[in-house]
XYZ file of C-alpha atoms in Angstrom:
459
model
C 130.908 -38.310 -48.195
C 132.984 -37.931 -45.084
C 136.697 -38.587 -45.340
C 138.123 -41.606 -43.526
C 139.601 -40.853 -40.104
C 143.103 -41.749 -41.233
C 142.979 -39.287 -44.137
C 141.502 -36.580 -41.897
C 144.398 -36.937 -39.458
C 146.932 -36.755 -42.259
C 145.443 -33.551 -43.730
C 147.365 -31.092 -41.419
C 150.602 -32.843 -42.223
C 149.894 -32.417 -45.914
C 149.747 -28.644 -45.436
C 153.326 -28.617 -43.953
C 154.818 -30.737 -46.681
C 157.305 -28.894 -48.927
C 158.576 -30.270 -52.205
C 162.191 -31.455 -52.231
C 163.141 -28.971 -54.908
C 161.997 -25.991 -52.770
C 164.042 -27.146 -49.788
C 167.260 -26.986 -51.808
C 166.402 -23.727 -53.597
C 168.320 -21.467 -51.187
C 171.353 -23.739 -51.365
C 171.341 -23.472 -55.179
C 171.088 -19.702 -54.922
C 174.053 -19.667 -52.531
C 176.167 -21.647 -54.998
C 175.057 -19.347 -57.825
C 175.855 -16.280 -55.680
C 179.338 -17.573 -54.890
C 179.966 -18.297 -58.571
C 178.728 -14.889 -59.704
C 180.719 -12.985 -57.081
C 184.097 -14.583 -57.693
C 183.975 -15.114 -61.459
C 186.006 -12.008 -62.240
C 187.217 -11.229 -58.705
C 190.872 -10.962 -57.687
C 191.937 -11.053 -54.042
C 195.261 -9.416 -54.864
C 193.957 -5.881 -55.413
C 192.608 -3.390 -52.924
C 188.784 -3.502 -53.298
C 187.904 0.158 -53.939
C 186.129 1.893 -56.777
C 188.399 4.934 -56.600
C 192.051 3.995 -56.143
C 192.850 7.492 -54.856
C 190.645 7.041 -51.808
C 191.650 5.209 -48.653
C 189.882 2.062 -47.554
C 188.507 2.265 -44.020
C 189.474 -0.731 -41.854
C 188.281 -0.990 -38.246
C 190.087 -3.126 -35.692
C 188.902 -4.535 -32.412
C 190.939 -6.811 -30.105
C 189.514 -9.042 -27.397
C 191.905 -10.315 -24.727
C 191.036 -13.889 -23.867
C 193.991 -15.069 -21.803
C 197.493 -14.160 -20.678
C 199.481 -17.302 -21.304
C 202.893 -16.274 -20.051
C 204.972 -13.271 -19.064
C 208.668 -13.952 -19.545
C 210.343 -11.186 -17.551
C 213.856 -12.341 -18.335
C 213.352 -12.259 -22.127
C 210.728 -9.476 -21.907
C 208.128 -11.339 -23.972
C 204.368 -11.403 -23.338
C 202.443 -14.391 -24.709
C 198.715 -13.744 -24.971
C 195.652 -15.261 -26.600
C 193.682 -12.682 -28.589
C 190.577 -12.510 -30.740
C 191.232 -10.059 -33.550
C 188.242 -8.607 -35.409
C 188.756 -6.696 -38.651
C 185.994 -5.095 -40.713
C 186.089 -3.328 -44.063
C 183.955 -2.684 -47.153
C 184.640 -4.574 -50.371
C 183.139 -2.628 -53.271
C 183.405 -5.612 -55.644
C 181.442 -8.067 -53.495
C 177.908 -6.635 -53.396
C 174.669 -8.192 -54.616
C 170.927 -7.760 -54.606
C 169.660 -10.126 -51.966
C 166.191 -10.256 -53.564
C 167.743 -11.722 -56.687
C 169.210 -14.574 -54.653
C 166.202 -15.701 -52.642
C 166.814 -13.157 -49.847
C 170.342 -14.288 -48.998
C 171.856 -11.405 -47.012
C 175.142 -12.938 -45.809
C 177.396 -15.846 -46.563
C 180.412 -17.307 -44.821
C 183.336 -18.163 -47.013
C 187.032 -18.929 -46.444
C 189.079 -15.829 -45.810
C 191.523 -16.769 -48.563
C 188.819 -16.059 -51.163
C 188.678 -12.321 -50.471
C 191.192 -9.515 -50.194
C 192.460 -9.057 -46.633
C 194.391 -6.157 -45.121
C 197.930 -7.117 -44.100
C 197.459 -6.063 -40.474
C 200.243 -7.492 -38.339
C 201.582 -7.043 -34.825
C 204.471 -4.590 -35.119
C 206.172 -5.538 -31.856
C 205.963 -9.246 -32.566
C 208.589 -11.370 -30.766
C 207.587 -14.805 -32.036
C 209.012 -17.030 -34.736
C 206.345 -16.123 -37.267
C 204.435 -12.942 -37.928
C 201.122 -14.492 -38.913
C 199.733 -16.080 -35.814
C 196.068 -15.863 -36.956
C 194.017 -18.853 -37.962
C 192.549 -19.137 -41.462
C 188.953 -18.702 -40.335
C 185.948 -17.801 -42.449
C 184.802 -14.277 -43.127
C 181.224 -13.034 -42.967
C 180.303 -11.322 -46.236
C 177.116 -9.262 -46.401
C 175.137 -8.094 -49.404
C 176.306 -4.491 -49.057
C 179.959 -5.605 -49.350
C 180.731 -5.354 -45.639
C 183.262 -7.995 -44.559
C 183.921 -8.989 -40.966
C 186.833 -11.283 -40.167
C 187.182 -12.743 -36.671
C 190.337 -14.771 -36.080
C 191.921 -16.055 -32.861
C 195.660 -15.626 -32.501
C 198.364 -16.547 -29.997
C 200.805 -13.645 -30.067
C 204.227 -13.112 -28.577
C 204.894 -9.420 -28.181
C 207.925 -7.616 -26.841
C 207.250 -5.788 -23.588
C 209.604 -3.493 -21.725
C 209.606 -4.977 -18.233
C 210.414 -2.714 -15.290
C 211.198 -4.819 -12.227
C 212.251 -1.976 -9.933
C 209.442 -2.768 -7.481
C 209.351 -6.553 -7.901
C 207.315 -8.334 -6.543
C 204.997 -5.337 -6.086
C 205.403 -4.124 -9.655
C 203.046 -3.295 -12.502
C 203.738 -3.554 -16.216
C 202.527 -1.699 -19.295
C 202.704 -3.957 -22.344
C 201.816 -2.497 -25.736
C 200.266 -4.359 -28.656
C 200.693 -2.289 -31.823
C 198.758 -3.350 -34.917
C 199.186 -1.818 -38.339
C 199.481 -2.501 -42.052
C 202.898 -3.526 -43.286
C 202.713 -2.329 -46.908
C 199.697 -0.015 -47.164
C 200.186 3.550 -45.953
C 197.576 5.891 -44.560
C 196.556 7.074 -48.029
C 195.554 3.527 -48.953
C 194.251 2.048 -45.694
C 192.798 4.164 -42.931
C 193.116 1.937 -39.864
C 190.939 2.876 -36.912
C 190.003 1.305 -33.589
C 186.384 0.342 -33.174
C 186.322 1.074 -29.414
C 188.491 3.146 -27.100
C 189.515 0.058 -25.142
C 190.124 -3.611 -25.670
C 187.358 -6.058 -24.905
C 187.871 -7.847 -21.546
C 184.450 -9.445 -21.134
C 185.719 -12.929 -22.011
C 189.061 -12.656 -20.206
C 190.160 -15.703 -18.217
C 191.698 -14.577 -14.923
C 195.422 -15.138 -14.603
C 196.916 -16.501 -11.379
C 199.950 -14.191 -11.511
C 198.735 -11.010 -13.206
C 195.733 -8.806 -12.677
C 194.506 -6.835 -15.704
C 193.613 -3.262 -14.787
C 192.621 -2.120 -18.269
C 193.418 -2.157 -21.971
C 193.044 1.333 -23.492
C 193.392 1.744 -27.247
C 194.912 4.699 -29.093
C 195.337 5.465 -32.779
C 198.688 6.822 -33.909
C 199.863 8.153 -37.241
C 203.630 7.819 -37.644
C 205.953 8.809 -40.460
C 208.924 6.471 -40.591
C 212.369 7.295 -41.873
C 212.074 4.935 -44.821
C 208.970 6.521 -46.323
C 207.356 9.921 -46.578
C 203.779 8.600 -46.306
C 202.046 8.368 -42.928
C 201.359 4.945 -41.460
C 198.471 4.672 -39.000
C 198.449 2.053 -36.274
C 196.295 1.064 -33.308
C 198.106 0.502 -30.009
C 196.490 -1.407 -27.140
C 198.206 -0.799 -23.798
C 197.753 -3.728 -21.464
C 197.904 -2.547 -17.845
C 199.050 -5.364 -15.590
C 199.634 -5.634 -11.856
C 201.445 -8.582 -10.334
C 199.725 -10.668 -7.698
C 202.428 -10.604 -5.026
C 201.070 -13.218 -2.614
C 203.160 -16.044 -4.076
C 206.393 -14.054 -3.869
C 205.622 -12.707 -0.398
C 205.221 -16.186 1.077
C 208.045 -17.821 -0.897
C 210.732 -15.134 -1.169
C 210.086 -12.148 1.085
C 208.886 -13.711 4.353
C 211.663 -16.352 4.441
C 214.207 -13.590 3.904
C 212.748 -11.514 6.735
C 212.726 -14.501 9.102
C 216.274 -15.481 8.170
C 217.491 -11.902 8.565
C 216.080 -11.806 12.117
C 218.402 -14.697 12.947
C 221.482 -12.582 12.226
C 221.285 -10.421 15.403
C 220.864 -13.562 17.501
C 224.489 -14.446 16.786
C 225.366 -11.707 19.302
C 223.224 -13.446 21.920
C 225.065 -16.743 21.658
C 227.696 -17.278 24.363
C 231.188 -16.678 23.100
C 232.351 -20.025 24.455
C 229.805 -21.934 22.351
C 231.901 -21.671 19.188
C 228.822 -21.196 16.961
C 228.649 -17.419 16.689
C 230.513 -17.116 13.390
C 228.927 -20.302 12.034
C 225.437 -18.876 12.495
C 226.324 -15.680 10.623
C 227.904 -17.581 7.730
C 224.902 -19.944 7.502
C 222.443 -17.049 7.341
C 224.603 -15.362 4.701
C 224.579 -18.507 2.558
C 220.795 -18.841 2.883
C 220.264 -15.277 1.671
C 222.673 -15.889 -1.199
C 220.478 -18.786 -2.363
C 217.372 -16.560 -2.294
C 219.251 -13.846 -4.176
C 220.182 -16.328 -6.917
C 216.557 -17.447 -7.231
C 215.445 -13.866 -7.804
C 218.295 -13.132 -10.224
C 217.415 -16.133 -12.412
C 213.917 -14.826 -13.148
C 214.787 -11.148 -13.560
C 216.131 -9.559 -16.778
C 219.816 -8.579 -16.660
C 219.141 -4.853 -16.490
C 220.591 -1.953 -14.570
C 217.503 -1.580 -12.383
C 217.785 -3.766 -9.298
C 214.419 -5.063 -8.031
C 213.164 -3.965 -4.651
C 213.496 -7.424 -3.151
C 217.036 -7.630 -4.544
C 217.935 -4.391 -2.777
C 216.516 -5.824 0.435
C 218.603 -8.968 0.014
C 221.759 -6.958 -0.653
C 221.155 -4.689 2.353
C 220.476 -7.702 4.580
C 223.568 -9.532 3.343
C 225.666 -6.419 3.967
C 224.268 -6.198 7.499
C 224.994 -9.888 8.144
C 228.532 -9.469 6.816
C 229.035 -6.542 9.195
C 227.560 -8.510 12.097
C 229.893 -11.450 11.383
C 232.912 -9.131 11.294
C 231.825 -7.523 14.578
C 231.311 -10.975 16.090
C 234.894 -11.900 15.230
C 236.129 -8.676 16.826
C 234.046 -9.215 19.979
C 235.247 -12.810 20.300
C 238.807 -11.509 20.145
C 237.982 -9.139 23.016
C 236.309 -11.949 24.941
C 239.293 -14.263 24.684
C 241.893 -11.752 25.876
C 244.498 -13.670 27.786
C 246.131 -12.861 31.087
C 248.691 -10.739 29.300
C 246.098 -8.253 28.070
C 246.201 -4.639 29.088
C 243.732 -3.395 31.680
C 240.447 -1.932 30.475
C 240.937 1.803 29.770
C 239.162 4.194 32.125
C 236.960 5.637 29.339
C 235.884 2.146 28.300
C 235.211 1.232 31.916
C 232.977 4.277 32.361
C 231.241 4.074 28.982
C 230.872 0.333 28.489
C 230.955 -1.257 31.929
C 228.875 1.427 33.571
C 226.507 3.234 31.156
C 226.114 0.699 28.344
C 225.898 -2.236 30.756
C 223.038 -0.570 32.592
C 221.371 0.392 29.283
C 221.624 -3.147 27.897
C 220.743 -4.703 31.288
C 223.941 -6.759 31.542
C 224.696 -7.729 35.120
C 226.707 -10.266 37.012
C 225.328 -13.222 38.927
C 223.570 -12.021 42.055
C 222.790 -8.488 40.856
C 220.118 -7.040 38.579
C 219.553 -3.920 36.530
C 217.947 -2.203 39.512
C 220.731 -3.098 41.985
C 223.073 -0.267 43.033
C 226.396 -0.670 41.302
C 229.657 -0.132 43.137
C 232.180 2.364 41.924
C 234.276 0.466 39.427
C 237.210 2.829 39.783
C 237.394 2.361 43.534
C 237.072 -1.390 43.250
C 239.704 -1.583 40.529
C 242.034 0.723 42.471
C 241.836 -1.459 45.474
C 242.370 -4.539 43.393
C 245.423 -3.142 41.653
C 247.088 -1.828 44.810
C 246.392 -4.274 47.555
C 244.896 -7.214 45.793
C 241.215 -7.681 46.768
C 241.650 -11.353 46.092
C 243.854 -11.830 49.101
C 242.362 -13.822 51.859
C 242.247 -12.385 55.360
C 244.682 -15.035 56.452
C 247.348 -13.683 54.121
C 247.276 -10.217 55.698
C 247.428 -11.700 59.132
C 250.386 -13.860 58.176
C 252.190 -10.850 56.730
C 251.520 -8.722 59.776
C 252.495 -11.473 62.091
C 255.639 -12.162 60.085
C 256.663 -8.511 60.184
C 255.865 -7.878 63.825
C 256.552 -11.027 65.741
C 259.557 -11.195 68.062
C 262.502 -13.032 66.661
C 263.006 -14.911 69.877
C 259.599 -16.690 69.898
C 258.900 -17.731 66.182
C 260.554 -19.040 63.119
C 259.961 -15.872 61.002
C 263.580 -14.859 61.347
C 264.450 -17.423 58.738
C 264.930 -15.454 55.475
C 264.270 -18.446 53.258
C 260.823 -19.023 54.712
C 259.941 -15.330 54.374
C 260.949 -15.268 50.714
C 258.844 -18.345 49.952
C 255.770 -16.962 51.645
C 256.187 -13.633 49.862
C 256.568 -15.377 46.509
C 253.425 -17.447 47.056
C 251.420 -14.384 48.051
C 252.632 -12.359 45.067
C 251.778 -15.193 42.678
C 248.329 -15.423 44.166
C 247.833 -11.659 43.853
C 248.969 -11.708 40.200
C 246.671 -14.619 39.470
C 243.661 -12.845 40.956
C 244.556 -9.631 39.138
C 244.770 -11.496 35.852
C 241.446 -13.159 36.527
C 239.860 -9.822 37.333
C 241.339 -8.232 34.157
C 240.146 -11.147 32.020
C 236.693 -10.960 33.588
C 236.470 -7.248 32.815
C 237.322 -7.853 29.139
C 234.743 -10.653 29.014
C 232.153 -8.326 30.432
C 233.118 -5.671 27.874
C 232.563 -8.262 25.136
C 229.220 -9.276 26.634
C 228.012 -5.668 26.825
C 229.063 -5.053 23.231
C 227.257 -8.241 22.163
C 224.005 -7.101 23.750
C 224.345 -3.578 22.388
C 224.944 -4.689 18.797
C 222.158 -7.272 19.067
C 219.572 -4.568 19.723
C 221.121 -2.282 17.090
C 220.900 -4.965 14.407
C 217.401 -5.983 15.475
C 216.357 -2.366 14.962
C 218.080 -2.248 11.565
C 216.329 -5.407 10.340
C 212.968 -4.086 11.511
C 213.465 -0.706 9.846
C 214.609 -2.295 6.574
C 211.549 -4.552 6.503
C 209.218 -1.635 7.196
C 210.901 0.487 4.500
C 210.602 -2.286 1.896
C 206.921 -2.922 2.625
C 206.176 0.804 2.850
C 207.915 1.557 -0.442
C 206.056 -1.281 -2.109
C 202.730 0.052 -0.849
């Protein structure tokens, strides 16, 4: 008889049906395996058959993220994945006897664990690792992966800040077991950077790993450790746009104080304002840098610029004193007249109203000699009056009156002295103007050279 259609459709499903007891068989074997393994097991003793032989422990570190680099306190905070692997001779089983179970995952507190810690730890606690499970295989091989947020001490060298690079070391080793008991080795020659999350401030160039065997002063036994050297390079864009470029632009304002007219009264104020602005930038850099003997590159640039601005302010005060020489000042010395009013004025292109750098200049000595002797400020009428007063007949004019002659002579001499004083004051003002232009170009050149040297040294 043919089977009903409903039973025929249900026949394939009947072939896939498994009894409830079979589905839970592997779970029962896992519970039995866990009970059999840890019945007489102690996690306090080193799991080796021969206590005279060292237990091989391999270490591998994966860098996941750089959380913070505290340059002032010289502490690196990083997020790591630490993988440790070793062989436990007391935790082996025949997988065929337990329904083919080859590996189980159990809490790490159940098994013996090597006391591998970060030697150069700078945090509040030395643990740092999470209590994650371990993977236990039938041959006794144990693999323990645990994430950890570590704070490690790092010697920070800020000599080339903000174009600096750092070498931070992460040294892992056993705290109580020496090299005769635990043989610690690195699994790879470098740290794993495949899962690294890029940092906005630091660029990771590499993470080489080295194994060291050190004998400390406290003990005669060797202690192996694995040191990962984290090679970092600072991303300088933030500091260039927020600290270096403002300093360069502010420092270019310092020479412009020489270009301001002396009568404006703002020459010294500009220099003091620029000096205060650079002082604020210097304080910002000093707050983030460690108090060490090495001065950062940008700090040296600030100090050099502040020294230059201080010198420019002092020179501005001196030049203003020259500019405001009163009528009682001495005449300009001949060497200063030749050097400053002739050569330097032509070099700095300083000229009076109505003449240019290409105009022929009159001999200053001849002009000054005429001014001192005969008074070039005298009007033609004064010479005519003097000549007429000295040569007119006494019978046809009033020049024979002595009182009138003395008054005219006094007025003429006062006028000559006034013009001579004006000419002397004008020469000193021109000396000050030439010195202003000369020092302006000198300080512009100094600022440019300092900026080029800083950027070139950083490169």
